[in-house]
PDB file of C-alpha atoms in Angstrom:
ATOM      1  CA  MET A   5     -31.824   7.059 -15.768  1.00 46.00           C
ATOM      2  CA  ALA A   6     -32.897   8.022 -12.265  1.00 50.00           C
ATOM      3  CA  PRO A   7     -32.919   4.433 -10.886  1.00 55.00           C
ATOM      4  CA  ASN A   8     -29.461   3.817 -12.394  1.00 60.00           C
ATOM      5  CA  ASN A   9     -28.119   7.027 -10.873  1.00 65.00           C
ATOM      6  CA  SER A  10     -29.505   6.095  -7.469  1.00 68.00           C
ATOM      7  CA  LEU A  11     -27.823   2.670  -7.714  1.00 63.00           C
ATOM      8  CA  VAL A  12     -24.490   4.275  -8.595  1.00 65.00           C
ATOM      9  CA  ILE A  13     -24.793   6.706  -5.674  1.00 72.00           C
ATOM     10  CA  GLU A  14     -25.716   3.829  -3.351  1.00 71.00           C
ATOM     11  CA  ASP A  15     -22.694   1.793  -4.498  1.00 71.00           C
ATOM     12  CA  LEU A  16     -20.367   4.773  -4.024  1.00 77.00           C
ATOM     13  CA  LEU A  17     -21.797   5.371  -0.547  1.00 81.00           C
ATOM     14  CA  GLN A  18     -21.288   1.717   0.421  1.00 79.00           C
ATOM     15  CA  GLN A  19     -17.710   1.770  -0.889  1.00 80.00           C
ATOM     16  CA  ASN A  20     -16.930   4.931   1.091  1.00 82.00           C
ATOM     17  CA  ILE A  21     -18.425   3.443   4.269  1.00 84.00           C
ATOM     18  CA  ARG A  22     -16.381   0.272   3.810  1.00 84.00           C
ATOM     19  CA  LEU A  23     -13.218   2.266   3.189  1.00 85.00           C
ATOM     20  CA  ASN A  24     -13.820   4.319   6.347  1.00 88.00           C
ATOM     21  CA  ILE A  25     -14.429   1.176   8.438  1.00 87.00           C
ATOM     22  CA  VAL A  26     -11.195  -0.351   7.133  1.00 88.00           C
ATOM     23  CA  GLN A  27      -9.306   2.878   7.892  1.00 90.00           C
ATOM     24  CA  VAL A  28     -10.602   2.877  11.485  1.00 89.00           C
ATOM     25  CA  LEU A  29      -9.627  -0.792  11.993  1.00 87.00           C
ATOM     26  CA  ILE A  30      -6.168  -0.268  10.501  1.00 89.00           C
ATOM     27  CA  MET A  31      -5.579   2.819  12.661  1.00 89.00           C
ATOM     28  CA  ILE A  32      -6.599   0.876  15.805  1.00 86.00           C
ATOM     29  CA  PHE A  33      -4.284  -2.040  14.958  1.00 87.00           C
ATOM     30  CA  LEU A  34      -1.400   0.294  14.084  1.00 88.00           C
ATOM     31  CA  CYS A  35      -1.824   2.255  17.331  1.00 86.00           C
ATOM     32  CA  ILE A  36      -1.807  -0.978  19.375  1.00 83.00           C
ATOM     33  CA  ASN A  37       1.269  -2.220  17.490  1.00 86.00           C
ATOM     34  CA  PHE A  38       3.010   1.139  17.980  1.00 87.00           C
ATOM     35  CA  LEU A  39       2.431   1.015  21.764  1.00 85.00           C
ATOM     36  CA  LEU A  40       3.710  -2.560  21.928  1.00 86.00           C
ATOM     37  CA  ILE A  41       6.810  -1.745  19.850  1.00 87.00           C
ATOM     38  CA  LEU A  42       7.554   1.230  22.134  1.00 85.00           C
ATOM     39  CA  THR A  43       7.163  -1.007  25.189  1.00 85.00           C
ATOM     40  CA  PHE A  44       9.561  -3.567  23.689  1.00 87.00           C
ATOM     41  CA  PHE A  45      12.267  -0.949  23.124  1.00 85.00           C
ATOM     42  CA  LYS A  46      11.743   0.669  26.529  1.00 81.00           C
ATOM     43  CA  LYS A  47      12.519  -2.424  28.619  1.00 80.00           C
ATOM     44  CA  GLU A  48      16.031  -3.940  28.452  1.00 79.00           C
ATOM     45  CA  CYS A  49      15.076  -7.521  29.367  1.00 80.00           C
ATOM     46  CA  PHE A  50      12.887  -7.860  26.268  1.00 84.00           C
ATOM     47  CA  HIS A  51      15.922  -7.311  24.012  1.00 83.00           C
ATOM     48  CA  THR A  52      17.609 -10.486  25.329  1.00 83.00           C
ATOM     49  CA  THR A  53      14.559 -12.798  25.432  1.00 85.00           C
ATOM     50  CA  ALA A  54      13.963 -14.892  22.309  1.00 87.00           C
ATOM     51  CA  ARG A  55      10.159 -14.887  22.299  1.00 86.00           C
ATOM     52  CA  TYR A  56       9.958 -11.099  22.713  1.00 88.00           C
ATOM     53  CA  ILE A  57      12.490 -10.496  19.933  1.00 90.00           C
ATOM     54  CA  LEU A  58      10.408 -12.697  17.613  1.00 90.00           C
ATOM     55  CA  PHE A  59       7.262 -10.933  18.812  1.00 88.00           C
ATOM     56  CA  ALA A  60       8.791  -7.564  17.863  1.00 90.00           C
ATOM     57  CA  ILE A  61       9.535  -8.904  14.354  1.00 92.00           C
ATOM     58  CA  THR A  62       5.869  -9.876  13.871  1.00 89.00           C
ATOM     59  CA  LEU A  63       4.758  -6.434  15.090  1.00 89.00           C
ATOM     60  CA  LEU A  64       7.086  -4.620  12.691  1.00 91.00           C
ATOM     61  CA  SER A  65       6.130  -6.938   9.817  1.00 91.00           C
ATOM     62  CA  ASP A  66       2.381  -6.584  10.447  1.00 88.00           C
ATOM     63  CA  SER A  67       2.653  -2.800  10.828  1.00 90.00           C
ATOM     64  CA  CYS A  68       4.566  -2.558   7.539  1.00 91.00           C
ATOM     65  CA  ILE A  69       2.079  -4.697   5.624  1.00 88.00           C
ATOM     66  CA  LEU A  70      -0.947  -2.891   7.107  1.00 88.00           C
ATOM     67  CA  SER A  71       0.468   0.511   6.147  1.00 91.00           C
ATOM     68  CA  LEU A  72       1.490  -0.443   2.610  1.00 90.00           C
ATOM     69  CA  THR A  73      -1.656  -2.427   1.755  1.00 87.00           C
ATOM     70  CA  ASP A  74      -3.733   0.468   3.073  1.00 89.00           C
ATOM     71  CA  ILE A  75      -1.941   2.782   0.629  1.00 90.00           C
ATOM     72  CA  LEU A  76      -2.673   0.324  -2.210  1.00 87.00           C
ATOM     73  CA  LEU A  77      -6.311   0.054  -1.080  1.00 86.00           C
ATOM     74  CA  ILE A  78      -6.745   3.843  -1.170  1.00 89.00           C
ATOM     75  CA  LEU A  79      -5.124   4.047  -4.613  1.00 88.00           C
ATOM     76  CA  VAL A  80      -7.498   1.384  -5.966  1.00 83.00           C
ATOM     77  CA  HIS A  81     -10.532   3.009  -4.298  1.00 82.00           C
ATOM     78  CA  PHE A  82      -9.857   6.350  -5.986  1.00 86.00           C
ATOM     79  CA  ASN A  83      -8.787   4.707  -9.288  1.00 85.00           C
ATOM     80  CA  ILE A  84      -5.291   6.176  -9.124  1.00 88.00           C
ATOM     81  CA  SER A  85      -2.814   4.537 -11.507  1.00 91.00           C
ATOM     82  CA  ILE A  86       0.930   4.614 -10.834  1.00 91.00           C
ATOM     83  CA  PRO A  87       3.983   3.523 -12.866  1.00 92.00           C
ATOM     84  CA  VAL A  88       4.767  -0.182 -12.709  1.00 90.00           C
ATOM     85  CA  TRP A  89       8.298   0.500 -11.396  1.00 90.00           C
ATOM     86  CA  LEU A  90       6.820   2.369  -8.416  1.00 91.00           C
ATOM     87  CA  CYS A  91       4.320  -0.435  -7.845  1.00 90.00           C
ATOM     88  CA  ILE A  92       7.259  -2.885  -7.711  1.00 90.00           C
ATOM     89  CA  ILE A  93       8.949  -0.786  -4.990  1.00 90.00           C
ATOM     90  CA  ILE A  94       5.743  -0.765  -2.890  1.00 89.00           C
ATOM     91  CA  SER A  95       4.870  -4.420  -3.527  1.00 87.00           C
ATOM     92  CA  LEU A  96       8.314  -5.837  -2.738  1.00 89.00           C
ATOM     93  CA  PRO A  97       8.091  -5.311   1.064  1.00 91.00           C
ATOM     94  CA  VAL A  98       4.416  -6.380   0.971  1.00 87.00           C
ATOM     95  CA  LEU A  99       5.282  -9.737  -0.631  1.00 85.00           C
ATOM     96  CA  LEU A 100       8.173 -10.160   1.813  1.00 89.00           C
ATOM     97  CA  CYS A 101       6.096  -9.350   4.918  1.00 87.00           C
ATOM     98  CA  ILE A 102       3.279 -11.692   3.843  1.00 83.00           C
ATOM     99  CA  THR A 103       5.704 -14.556   4.544  1.00 86.00           C
ATOM    100  CA  VAL A 104       7.749 -12.996   7.382  1.00 90.00           C
ATOM    101  CA  THR A 105       4.868 -13.137   9.885  1.00 86.00           C
ATOM    102  CA  PRO A 106       3.954 -16.858   9.445  1.00 86.00           C
ATOM    103  CA  VAL A 107       7.640 -17.893   9.319  1.00 90.00           C
ATOM    104  CA  THR A 108       8.242 -15.930  12.556  1.00 90.00           C
ATOM    105  CA  LEU A 109       5.180 -17.595  14.121  1.00 86.00           C
ATOM    106  CA  THR A 110       6.708 -20.964  13.269  1.00 88.00           C
ATOM    107  CA  ALA A 111       9.989 -19.852  14.877  1.00 91.00           C
ATOM    108  CA  MET A 112       8.041 -18.815  18.011  1.00 87.00           C
ATOM    109  CA  VAL A 113       6.471 -22.279  18.176  1.00 87.00           C
ATOM    110  CA  LEU A 114       9.931 -23.866  17.868  1.00 89.00           C
ATOM    111  CA  GLU A 115      11.158 -21.573  20.668  1.00 88.00           C
ATOM    112  CA  ARG A 116       8.340 -22.866  22.910  1.00 86.00           C
ATOM    113  CA  TYR A 117       9.234 -26.417  21.874  1.00 88.00           C
ATOM    114  CA  VAL A 118      12.870 -25.891  22.907  1.00 89.00           C
ATOM    115  CA  ALA A 119      11.824 -24.194  26.181  1.00 86.00           C
ATOM    116  CA  ILE A 120       9.513 -27.068  27.178  1.00 84.00           C
ATOM    117  CA  CYS A 121      11.081 -30.163  25.593  1.00 85.00           C
ATOM    118  CA  MET A 122      14.777 -29.141  25.779  1.00 86.00           C
ATOM    119  CA  PRO A 123      14.949 -26.750  28.772  1.00 83.00           C
ATOM    120  CA  LEU A 124      18.671 -27.379  29.425  1.00 83.00           C
ATOM    121  CA  ARG A 125      19.589 -26.241  25.906  1.00 85.00           C
ATOM    122  CA  HIS A 126      17.133 -23.313  25.759  1.00 84.00           C
ATOM    123  CA  GLY A 127      19.700 -20.760  26.953  1.00 83.00           C
ATOM    124  CA  GLU A 128      22.178 -21.868  24.297  1.00 84.00           C
ATOM    125  CA  LEU A 129      19.805 -22.276  21.345  1.00 83.00           C
ATOM    126  CA  CYS A 130      17.706 -19.159  22.073  1.00 86.00           C
ATOM    127  CA  SER A 131      20.433 -16.703  23.084  1.00 84.00           C
ATOM    128  CA  SER A 132      20.606 -13.132  21.717  1.00 80.00           C
ATOM    129  CA  ARG A 133      23.351 -14.162  19.281  1.00 83.00           C
ATOM    130  CA  SER A 134      21.313 -17.134  18.071  1.00 87.00           C
ATOM    131  CA  MET A 135      18.327 -14.815  17.582  1.00 87.00           C
ATOM    132  CA  MET A 136      20.357 -12.628  15.210  1.00 88.00           C
ATOM    133  CA  HIS A 137      21.057 -15.727  13.104  1.00 90.00           C
ATOM    134  CA  CYS A 138      17.395 -16.704  13.412  1.00 92.00           C
ATOM    135  CA  ILE A 139      16.274 -13.289  12.108  1.00 92.00           C
ATOM    136  CA  LEU A 140      18.548 -13.702   9.074  1.00 93.00           C
ATOM    137  CA  ILE A 141      17.152 -17.200   8.439  1.00 93.00           C
ATOM    138  CA  ILE A 142      13.543 -15.936   8.763  1.00 93.00           C
ATOM    139  CA  HIS A 143      14.079 -13.176   6.209  1.00 92.00           C
ATOM    140  CA  SER A 144      16.058 -15.474   3.896  1.00 93.00           C
ATOM    141  CA  ILE A 145      13.232 -18.042   3.856  1.00 91.00           C
ATOM    142  CA  SER A 146      10.646 -15.261   3.452  1.00 90.00           C
ATOM    143  CA  SER A 147      12.505 -13.791   0.479  1.00 91.00           C
ATOM    144  CA  VAL A 148      12.343 -17.060  -1.532  1.00 88.00           C
ATOM    145  CA  PRO A 149       8.795 -16.415  -2.904  1.00 84.00           C
ATOM    146  CA  CYS A 150       9.760 -12.806  -3.746  1.00 85.00           C
ATOM    147  CA  ILE A 151      12.837 -13.937  -5.654  1.00 87.00           C
ATOM    148  CA  ILE A 152      10.889 -16.542  -7.643  1.00 84.00           C
ATOM    149  CA  ILE A 153       7.913 -14.239  -8.370  1.00 82.00           C
ATOM    150  CA  PHE A 154      10.008 -11.256  -9.443  1.00 84.00           C
ATOM    151  CA  SER A 155      12.453 -13.430 -11.409  1.00 84.00           C
ATOM    152  CA  THR A 156       9.629 -14.797 -13.552  1.00 83.00           C
ATOM    153  CA  PHE A 157       8.114 -11.306 -13.812  1.00 83.00           C
ATOM    154  CA  PHE A 158      11.372  -9.639 -14.933  1.00 84.00           C
ATOM    155  CA  ALA A 159      12.007 -12.459 -17.419  1.00 82.00           C
ATOM    156  CA  SER A 160       8.594 -12.067 -19.074  1.00 81.00           C
ATOM    157  CA  ALA A 161       7.908  -8.294 -18.847  1.00 80.00           C
ATOM    158  CA  SER A 162       9.158  -5.916 -21.512  1.00 83.00           C
ATOM    159  CA  ILE A 163      11.128  -2.744 -20.721  1.00 85.00           C
ATOM    160  CA  ASN A 164       8.227  -0.530 -21.807  1.00 88.00           C
ATOM    161  CA  PHE A 165       5.905  -2.273 -19.346  1.00 85.00           C
ATOM    162  CA  TYR A 166       7.736  -0.706 -16.377  1.00 86.00           C
ATOM    163  CA  LYS A 167       6.907   2.786 -17.657  1.00 86.00           C
ATOM    164  CA  GLN A 168       3.202   2.058 -18.093  1.00 88.00           C
ATOM    165  CA  TYR A 169       0.610   3.243 -15.587  1.00 90.00           C
ATOM    166  CA  HIS A 170      -1.494   0.555 -13.887  1.00 86.00           C
ATOM    167  CA  MET A 171      -3.665   0.049 -10.843  1.00 85.00           C
ATOM    168  CA  CYS A 172      -1.104  -1.238  -8.338  1.00 86.00           C
ATOM    169  CA  SER A 173      -1.792  -4.795  -7.218  1.00 77.00           C
ATOM    170  CA  VAL A 174       0.358  -7.878  -6.674  1.00 71.00           C
ATOM    171  CA  LYS A 175      -1.732  -9.511  -9.413  1.00 70.00           C
ATOM    172  CA  ILE A 176       0.181  -7.622 -12.101  1.00 75.00           C
ATOM    173  CA  PHE A 177       3.248  -9.736 -11.254  1.00 72.00           C
ATOM    174  CA  ASP A 178       1.374 -12.895 -12.269  1.00 63.00           C
ATOM    175  CA  ILE A 179       1.490 -12.096 -15.984  1.00 56.00           C
ATOM    176  CA  SER A 180       3.566 -15.209 -16.718  1.00 52.00           C
ATOM    177  CA  GLN A 181       2.005 -17.764 -14.335  1.00 57.00           C
ATOM    178  CA  SER A 182      -1.208 -16.658 -12.666  1.00 56.00           C
ATOM    179  CA  HIS A 183      -1.155 -19.243  -9.850  1.00 67.00           C
ATOM    180  CA  LEU A 184       2.603 -19.277  -9.215  1.00 69.00           C
ATOM    181  CA  ARG A 185       2.458 -16.969  -6.198  1.00 69.00           C
ATOM    182  CA  THR A 186      -0.291 -18.951  -4.463  1.00 71.00           C
ATOM    183  CA  ALA A 187       1.432 -22.287  -5.171  1.00 77.00           C
ATOM    184  CA  ILE A 188       4.722 -21.103  -3.646  1.00 79.00           C
ATOM    185  CA  TYR A 189       3.006 -19.816  -0.515  1.00 77.00           C
ATOM    186  CA  GLN A 190       0.966 -23.000  -0.113  1.00 78.00           C
ATOM    187  CA  ILE A 191       4.095 -25.164  -0.209  1.00 84.00           C
ATOM    188  CA  GLN A 192       5.738 -22.943   2.416  1.00 83.00           C
ATOM    189  CA  PHE A 193       2.658 -22.927   4.617  1.00 82.00           C
ATOM    190  CA  LEU A 194       2.309 -26.716   4.352  1.00 85.00           C
ATOM    191  CA  ILE A 195       5.869 -27.129   5.650  1.00 88.00           C
ATOM    192  CA  MET A 196       5.169 -24.672   8.483  1.00 86.00           C
ATOM    193  CA  CYS A 197       1.953 -26.498   9.407  1.00 84.00           C
ATOM    194  CA  ILE A 198       3.835 -29.820   9.618  1.00 89.00           C
ATOM    195  CA  ILE A 199       6.466 -28.232  11.902  1.00 88.00           C
ATOM    196  CA  ILE A 200       3.771 -26.772  14.179  1.00 85.00           C
ATOM    197  CA  VAL A 201       1.830 -30.061  14.384  1.00 86.00           C
ATOM    198  CA  LEU A 202       4.979 -32.050  15.236  1.00 89.00           C
ATOM    199  CA  SER A 203       5.959 -29.458  17.875  1.00 87.00           C
ATOM    200  CA  TYR A 204       2.461 -29.616  19.377  1.00 84.00           C
ATOM    201  CA  VAL A 205       2.580 -33.429  19.593  1.00 85.00           C
ATOM    202  CA  LYS A 206       6.003 -33.322  21.304  1.00 86.00           C
ATOM    203  CA  ILE A 207       4.873 -30.651  23.789  1.00 82.00           C
ATOM    204  CA  LEU A 208       1.682 -32.634  24.475  1.00 80.00           C
ATOM    205  CA  LYS A 209       3.743 -35.707  25.376  1.00 83.00           C
ATOM    206  CA  VAL A 210       5.872 -33.640  27.768  1.00 81.00           C
ATOM    207  CA  ALA A 211       2.707 -32.111  29.268  1.00 75.00           C
ATOM    208  CA  LYS A 212       1.275 -35.569  30.025  1.00 75.00           C
ATOM    209  CA  ALA A 213       4.511 -36.674  31.686  1.00 77.00           C
ATOM    210  CA  ALA A 214       4.967 -33.460  33.699  1.00 70.00           C
ATOM    211  CA  SER A 215       3.567 -32.716  37.142  1.00 64.00           C
ATOM    212  CA  GLY A 216       2.858 -29.690  39.349  1.00 63.00           C
ATOM    213  CA  GLU A 217       4.403 -26.413  38.162  1.00 63.00           C
ATOM    214  CA  ASP A 218       5.932 -28.063  35.099  1.00 66.00           C
ATOM    215  CA  ARG A 219       2.511 -29.268  33.982  1.00 69.00           C
ATOM    216  CA  ARG A 220       1.106 -25.735  34.311  1.00 73.00           C
ATOM    217  CA  LEU A 221       3.927 -24.287  32.191  1.00 70.00           C
ATOM    218  CA  THR A 222       3.561 -26.936  29.488  1.00 73.00           C
ATOM    219  CA  ARG A 223      -0.210 -26.403  29.367  1.00 74.00           C
ATOM    220  CA  LYS A 224       0.441 -22.701  28.891  1.00 73.00           C
ATOM    221  CA  GLY A 225       2.885 -23.538  26.089  1.00 72.00           C
ATOM    222  CA  LEU A 226       0.272 -25.740  24.417  1.00 75.00           C
ATOM    223  CA  LYS A 227      -2.293 -22.914  24.476  1.00 77.00           C
ATOM    224  CA  THR A 228       0.238 -20.588  22.847  1.00 75.00           C
ATOM    225  CA  VAL A 229       0.958 -23.151  20.118  1.00 77.00           C
ATOM    226  CA  VAL A 230      -2.798 -23.553  19.464  1.00 78.00           C
ATOM    227  CA  LEU A 231      -3.230 -19.778  19.148  1.00 76.00           C
ATOM    228  CA  HIS A 232      -0.306 -19.562  16.738  1.00 74.00           C
ATOM    229  CA  SER A 233      -1.774 -22.461  14.746  1.00 77.00           C
ATOM    230  CA  PHE A 234      -5.092 -20.616  14.467  1.00 77.00           C
ATOM    231  CA  GLN A 235      -3.321 -17.468  13.303  1.00 75.00           C
ATOM    232  CA  LEU A 236      -1.337 -19.466  10.732  1.00 75.00           C
ATOM    233  CA  LEU A 237      -4.606 -21.051   9.542  1.00 76.00           C
ATOM    234  CA  LEU A 238      -6.065 -17.591   8.884  1.00 73.00           C
ATOM    235  CA  CYS A 239      -2.913 -16.665   6.952  1.00 72.00           C
ATOM    236  CA  LEU A 240      -3.298 -19.864   4.901  1.00 69.00           C
ATOM    237  CA  ILE A 241      -6.983 -19.204   4.162  1.00 70.00           C
ATOM    238  CA  GLN A 242      -6.145 -15.766   2.742  1.00 68.00           C
ATOM    239  CA  LEU A 243      -4.199 -17.553  -0.022  1.00 64.00           C
ATOM    240  CA  TRP A 244      -7.373 -19.337  -1.118  1.00 66.00           C
ATOM    241  CA  TYR A 245      -9.780 -16.419  -1.298  1.00 64.00           C
ATOM    242  CA  PRO A 246      -8.515 -15.181  -4.706  1.00 61.00           C
ATOM    243  CA  PHE A 247      -9.862 -18.483  -6.106  1.00 62.00           C
ATOM    244  CA  ILE A 248     -13.191 -17.923  -4.309  1.00 66.00           C
ATOM    245  CA  GLU A 249     -13.410 -14.381  -5.689  1.00 62.00           C
ATOM    246  CA  ALA A 250     -12.549 -15.565  -9.222  1.00 62.00           C
ATOM    247  CA  ALA A 251     -15.507 -17.992  -9.159  1.00 64.00           C
ATOM    248  CA  ILE A 252     -18.040 -15.204  -8.377  1.00 64.00           C
ATOM    249  CA  LEU A 253     -19.645 -13.646 -11.461  1.00 60.00           C
ATOM    250  CA  ASN A 254     -22.073 -11.223  -9.813  1.00 62.00           C
ATOM    251  CA  PHE A 255     -20.277  -7.886  -9.227  1.00 62.00           C
ATOM    252  CA  ARG A 256     -22.264  -6.930  -6.093  1.00 67.00           C
ATOM    253  CA  VAL A 257     -21.671 -10.331  -4.491  1.00 70.00           C
ATOM    254  CA  TYR A 258     -17.999 -10.116  -5.507  1.00 67.00           C
ATOM    255  CA  GLU A 259     -17.577  -6.748  -3.766  1.00 71.00           C
ATOM    256  CA  ASN A 260     -19.239  -8.029  -0.570  1.00 74.00           C
ATOM    257  CA  VAL A 261     -17.183 -11.239  -0.494  1.00 75.00           C
ATOM    258  CA  ARG A 262     -13.969  -9.313  -1.178  1.00 75.00           C
ATOM    259  CA  TYR A 263     -14.702  -6.909   1.684  1.00 79.00           C
ATOM    260  CA  VAL A 264     -15.508  -9.714   4.160  1.00 78.00           C
ATOM    261  CA  ASN A 265     -12.393 -11.642   3.082  1.00 77.00           C
ATOM    262  CA  TYR A 266     -10.194  -8.593   3.651  1.00 79.00           C
ATOM    263  CA  ILE A 267     -11.579  -8.057   7.168  1.00 79.00           C
ATOM    264  CA  MET A 268     -11.669 -11.708   8.247  1.00 76.00           C
ATOM    265  CA  PHE A 269      -8.571 -13.203   6.671  1.00 73.00           C
ATOM    266  CA  TYR A 270      -6.292 -10.213   6.161  1.00 75.00           C
ATOM    267  CA  LEU A 271      -6.850  -7.803   9.034  1.00 79.00           C
ATOM    268  CA  ALA A 272      -7.879 -10.393  11.656  1.00 74.00           C
ATOM    269  CA  PRO A 273      -4.551 -12.309  11.664  1.00 74.00           C
ATOM    270  CA  LYS A 274      -2.723  -8.997  12.072  1.00 75.00           C
ATOM    271  CA  CYS A 275      -4.518  -8.245  15.348  1.00 73.00           C
ATOM    272  CA  LEU A 276      -3.940 -11.687  16.896  1.00 69.00           C
ATOM    273  CA  SER A 277      -0.201 -11.199  17.506  1.00 68.00           C
ATOM    274  CA  PRO A 278      -0.738  -8.251  19.895  1.00 73.00           C
ATOM    275  CA  LEU A 279      -3.472 -10.214  21.707  1.00 71.00           C
ATOM    276  CA  ILE A 280      -1.330 -13.350  22.055  1.00 70.00           C
ATOM    277  CA  TYR A 281       1.947 -11.884  23.253  1.00 69.00           C
ATOM    278  CA  GLY A 282       1.203  -8.243  23.999  1.00 72.00           C
ATOM    279  CA  LEU A 283      -1.923  -8.434  26.142  1.00 73.00           C
ATOM    280  CA  LYS A 284      -1.878 -12.113  27.153  1.00 75.00           C
ATOM    281  CA  ASP A 285       1.762 -12.233  28.305  1.00 76.00           C
ATOM    282  CA  GLU A 286       1.852 -11.133  31.961  1.00 77.00           C
ATOM    283  CA  CYS A 287       5.367  -9.656  31.891  1.00 79.00           C
ATOM    284  CA  PHE A 288       4.796  -7.682  28.706  1.00 80.00           C
ATOM    285  CA  PHE A 289       1.329  -6.545  29.796  1.00 79.00           C
ATOM    286  CA  ARG A 290       2.719  -5.243  33.107  1.00 80.00           C
ATOM    287  CA  ALA A 291       5.425  -3.307  31.255  1.00 79.00           C
ATOM    288  CA  LEU A 292       2.815  -1.962  28.836  1.00 76.00           C
ATOM    289  CA  LYS A 293       0.604  -0.701  31.685  1.00 75.00           C
ATOM    290  CA  THR A 294       3.563   0.781  33.589  1.00 73.00           C
ATOM    291  CA  TYR A 295       4.884   2.631  30.549  1.00 68.00           C
ATOM    292  CA  ASN A 296       1.512   4.055  29.505  1.00 62.00           C
ATOM    293  CA  LEU A 297       0.552   5.072  33.055  1.00 55.00           C
ATOM    294  CA  PHE A 298       3.928   6.808  33.374  1.00 53.00           C
ATOM    295  CA  VAL A 299       3.345   8.706  30.101  1.00 53.00           C
ATOM    296  CA  LEU A 300      -0.164   9.738  31.199  1.00 48.00           C
ATOM    297  CA  TYR A 301       1.135  10.842  34.622  1.00 46.00           C
ATOM    298  CA  LYS A 302       3.847  12.997  33.010  1.00 54.00           C
ATOM    299  CA  ARG A 303       1.269  14.625  30.726  1.00 52.00           C
ATOM    300  CA  ASN A 304      -1.090  15.368  33.621  1.00 51.00           C
ATOM    301  CA  THR A 305       1.660  16.948  35.721  1.00 54.00           C
ATOM    302  CA  LYS A 306       2.675  19.373  32.946  1.00 54.00           C
TER     303      LYS A 306
END
């Protein structure tokens, strides 16, 4: 019995260490996102610029999904079951935000396409009023998978099922069609990938034809598109890892793969948005430094 007990203790210790590492990473990402969101609301010019408005949407979406999935992770870690109806309330914004970020990334690529390939119409197409319509379109498109998933779930689940206690996971909504959720997301992501590739090709053509300052700006736009494409790729890969996990029979290997997948393909994409537009963008980075230095100065003078 002693060897078995030592293995159980070792597994529990590893799980606790992993949970603590995840908590530290999530806290770091949430703190960075919080500072960037504060900076966005502090400076007036960001509220009227299309790319910063879209950037703020990704920050809010990523912060929401990090917070809610962390709650679900803690519940699973401590084997805490909750009623299905409560799990639905928590999972609804999670399923929505999973799609909001990539759809917003696609909108940001289109904004760069308009700015570089259609500069004379950029002011008209990317105005503050147009952005309000764009936000509605983003959330409408993002809600399509939620509507389909929950429609099939509500049609197949009995009334008593909502009162039952279960470990909260989005997998419980796949009781009718186990691969429906992944199939819907893959179709959406395929469409988004096609849009990004076509935008990249168009911007590349403009970059080759441009000269001087225009060439520098288009090159910068191309780099941004490539970074967004990489982030979208990570979001797409996270849809495939449930299939990878399902093929693993060894429990220890399964736990290790699941942990690596969560870090690499779930948390990693959530930290790229701040790096791309928060720290890489000169205007936003200057505002971020100015705001934080001002806060620190005020604290030191008290």
